[in-house]
Structures are given as structure tokens and as C-alpha cells.
Amino acid sequence: MAEIILNVDVRDGVGTGGARAARRAGMVPGVLYGGDKAPVAISVNERDFRKSLYTGKLLGHLVTLKYGDESQPVIARDVQFDPVSDRPLHFDLMRVDEKQTIKIDIPVHFINQDQCEAFRQGGSLEVVRHSVEVKVRADHIPEDLIVDLAGHKMGDTIRWTDLKGTKDVEPTITDRDFVIASIKTSSAAISAAADEAHDAEVAAEAAEVEATEQAASGEGEAEAAEGESTEG
């Protein structure tokens, strides 16, 4: 069963007024929906909700909702935050069966950047998808999908089949091995390479001019020596 338990109360008041009243009482308002049942307005103690939220195992994962003596598995689908205080303002829970297959976004995490030689060569990671929508059984939702960057080279394209942690999941995109990210030469590296090429070109031109001047000087000295020899 899920590690996180949310003890909820059913809210009598709905709409903006009811949500504000819940917040004033130190609660976070939410809605429980799905499962062919009518939506229910609920609320959770804000302090307990924050603790569950900051574990990183609430949003997008199977958790247990408890109301009195009743309990049921749910998926935390969305949490809305205050843009200034970052206080949780509202959340959505979806009723599910533990063995039900659902569609859900799983975050993509990148590891071992320090073991990727391309970055030491001035490469940069261009992320196409920070998350991937997959089909997965509710009780087998992975924490994340992993991209191991160790050993990747400049110009590499990282695709779905390169991900780790995909054993129990199936992507909703099935017609291609879609791109997750790529390693490209950064603009800074391109600029540095251009500067090096320019410096090399300038140095070559300077060396050519110096060689020409030395050759000319040598010819002048030879002519002078020949003139002195003739006069003698």
C-alpha cells in the first residue's frame, strides 16, 4: 500500500467562499473525483499536507485517503500554489483501483553529468522532455525515469529506449522511439572555437609575413655582399 496517508474532511461549502473558509481554518481545500462517482469537496490539514508534499512522493503517486474509518487508494493529480508565498492553495485527488492501469506523467532525471566527457568539451544538454506520459498500473508508478549520461558523446541523441526504470511502464507515444534530450555544442564552445581559429589564422599570417620579410632581408644582404665583392 502507499506510504503516504491523507486524513481528509468533507467540506460543506463549495466554491471560492468554501475554499477561503477552509484556508482560514488552516486547511488546504481539494476535490476528490473519478471512479464513476460524483466529485467531493474535501480538505486536509495544511501542516500534514506540507509534510506529505515535501517527501516528493505525493504528487503523481499512489497514496491512501482516509475519511473516518474508510480508506481508499487515490492519485494526487495536481497541487496549486500561491505564486508569492508558495503556500499550497488547492489539490486534486483521483480515485483509482490499485491494479488499475492509468495514464500519468513521470519526471525524467539526468545523472552522472560529471562522467560525461562531452560537457568537459563544451557540450550542453538540450532537454526535449522533462517528463513522459506513460501507462502504468497504479501500484507500480516509478519515482522517475533515469537518463545515465556517463559515456555519452557530443552529438548524442537520447531516446525513450535509453531510459532506465521503464520496466513496468509503457509510453503513450508508441509510433516511434521519441527523443528525450540531446547533447550539443554550446554557443560558448562555438565562440571559443571560432576565437581559436581566428587566433591561429592571425598567427599563421604573422608567421608568413615574418618569413617573407626574412627572405627579403636575406636577398638584400646577398645583393649587398655581391656588390662589395664586385667593387673589390
Short mmCIF file of N, CA and C in Angstrom, two decimals, residues 3 16 20 24 34 43 54 57 66 70 78 99 106 109 132 141 156-157 165 167 174 178 187 194 196:
data_model
loop_
_atom_site.label_atom_id
_atom_site.label_comp_id
_atom_site.label_asym_id
_atom_site.label_seq_id
_atom_site.Cartn_x
_atom_site.Cartn_y
_atom_site.Cartn_z
N GLU A 3 2.76 4.69 0.92
CA GLU A 3 3.45 5.13 2.11
C GLU A 3 2.79 6.34 2.75
N THR A 16 -15.47 29.31 -4.24
CA THR A 16 -14.41 30.16 -3.72
C THR A 16 -14.58 30.46 -2.24
N ARG A 20 -11.87 29.49 0.72
CA ARG A 20 -11.27 30.51 1.57
C ARG A 20 -11.50 30.20 3.04
N ARG A 24 -8.63 29.64 5.94
CA ARG A 24 -8.60 30.40 7.20
C ARG A 24 -8.55 29.47 8.40
N GLY A 34 -13.44 11.07 -9.97
CA GLY A 34 -13.13 9.84 -10.68
C GLY A 34 -13.86 8.63 -10.12
N SER A 43 -10.91 18.58 2.38
CA SER A 43 -9.83 19.44 2.86
C SER A 43 -8.90 18.61 3.73
N TYR A 54 6.30 17.48 0.72
CA TYR A 54 7.75 17.67 0.63
C TYR A 54 8.54 16.37 0.69
N LYS A 57 6.81 12.27 -2.68
CA LYS A 57 6.10 11.04 -3.02
C LYS A 57 4.58 11.23 -3.00
N LYS A 66 -7.91 8.72 3.78
CA LYS A 66 -8.70 8.21 4.89
C LYS A 66 -9.73 9.26 5.30
N GLU A 70 -13.07 4.88 6.83
CA GLU A 70 -12.97 4.48 5.44
C GLU A 70 -11.62 4.88 4.85
N ASP A 78 -2.88 17.01 -8.98
CA ASP A 78 -2.44 18.39 -9.16
C ASP A 78 -2.46 19.12 -7.83
N LYS A 99 -4.81 -1.89 -8.88
CA LYS A 99 -4.37 -2.65 -10.05
C LYS A 99 -4.85 -2.03 -11.36
N ILE A 106 5.53 10.99 -15.75
CA ILE A 106 6.63 10.62 -14.86
C ILE A 106 7.81 11.54 -15.16
N HIS A 109 14.90 12.30 -14.87
CA HIS A 109 16.05 12.82 -14.15
C HIS A 109 17.34 12.40 -14.84
N VAL A 132 7.53 12.27 -19.10
CA VAL A 132 6.96 11.44 -20.16
C VAL A 132 5.63 10.87 -19.68
N ILE A 141 3.79 2.72 -10.06
CA ILE A 141 4.27 4.00 -10.60
C ILE A 141 5.70 4.26 -10.13
N ASP A 156 25.26 13.13 -29.29
CA ASP A 156 24.37 12.01 -28.99
C ASP A 156 22.93 12.48 -28.82
N THR A 157 21.99 11.65 -29.30
CA THR A 157 20.56 11.87 -29.08
C THR A 157 20.06 10.80 -28.14
N GLY A 165 14.43 2.41 -15.76
CA GLY A 165 13.24 2.48 -14.92
C GLY A 165 11.94 2.35 -15.69
N LYS A 167 10.67 -0.59 -16.85
CA LYS A 167 10.24 -2.00 -16.87
C LYS A 167 8.72 -2.15 -16.78
N THR A 174 3.66 5.57 -29.12
CA THR A 174 4.10 4.22 -29.49
C THR A 174 4.56 4.10 -30.94
N PHE A 178 10.94 8.07 -29.40
CA PHE A 178 10.97 9.53 -29.36
C PHE A 178 12.16 10.07 -28.55
N SER A 187 26.86 27.42 -27.44
CA SER A 187 27.24 28.64 -28.15
C SER A 187 28.57 29.17 -27.64
N ALA A 194 35.74 29.46 -32.52
CA ALA A 194 35.91 30.49 -33.55
C ALA A 194 37.06 31.42 -33.19
N GLU A 196 39.66 30.62 -31.33
CA GLU A 196 40.90 29.87 -31.51
C GLU A 196 41.28 29.81 -32.99
#
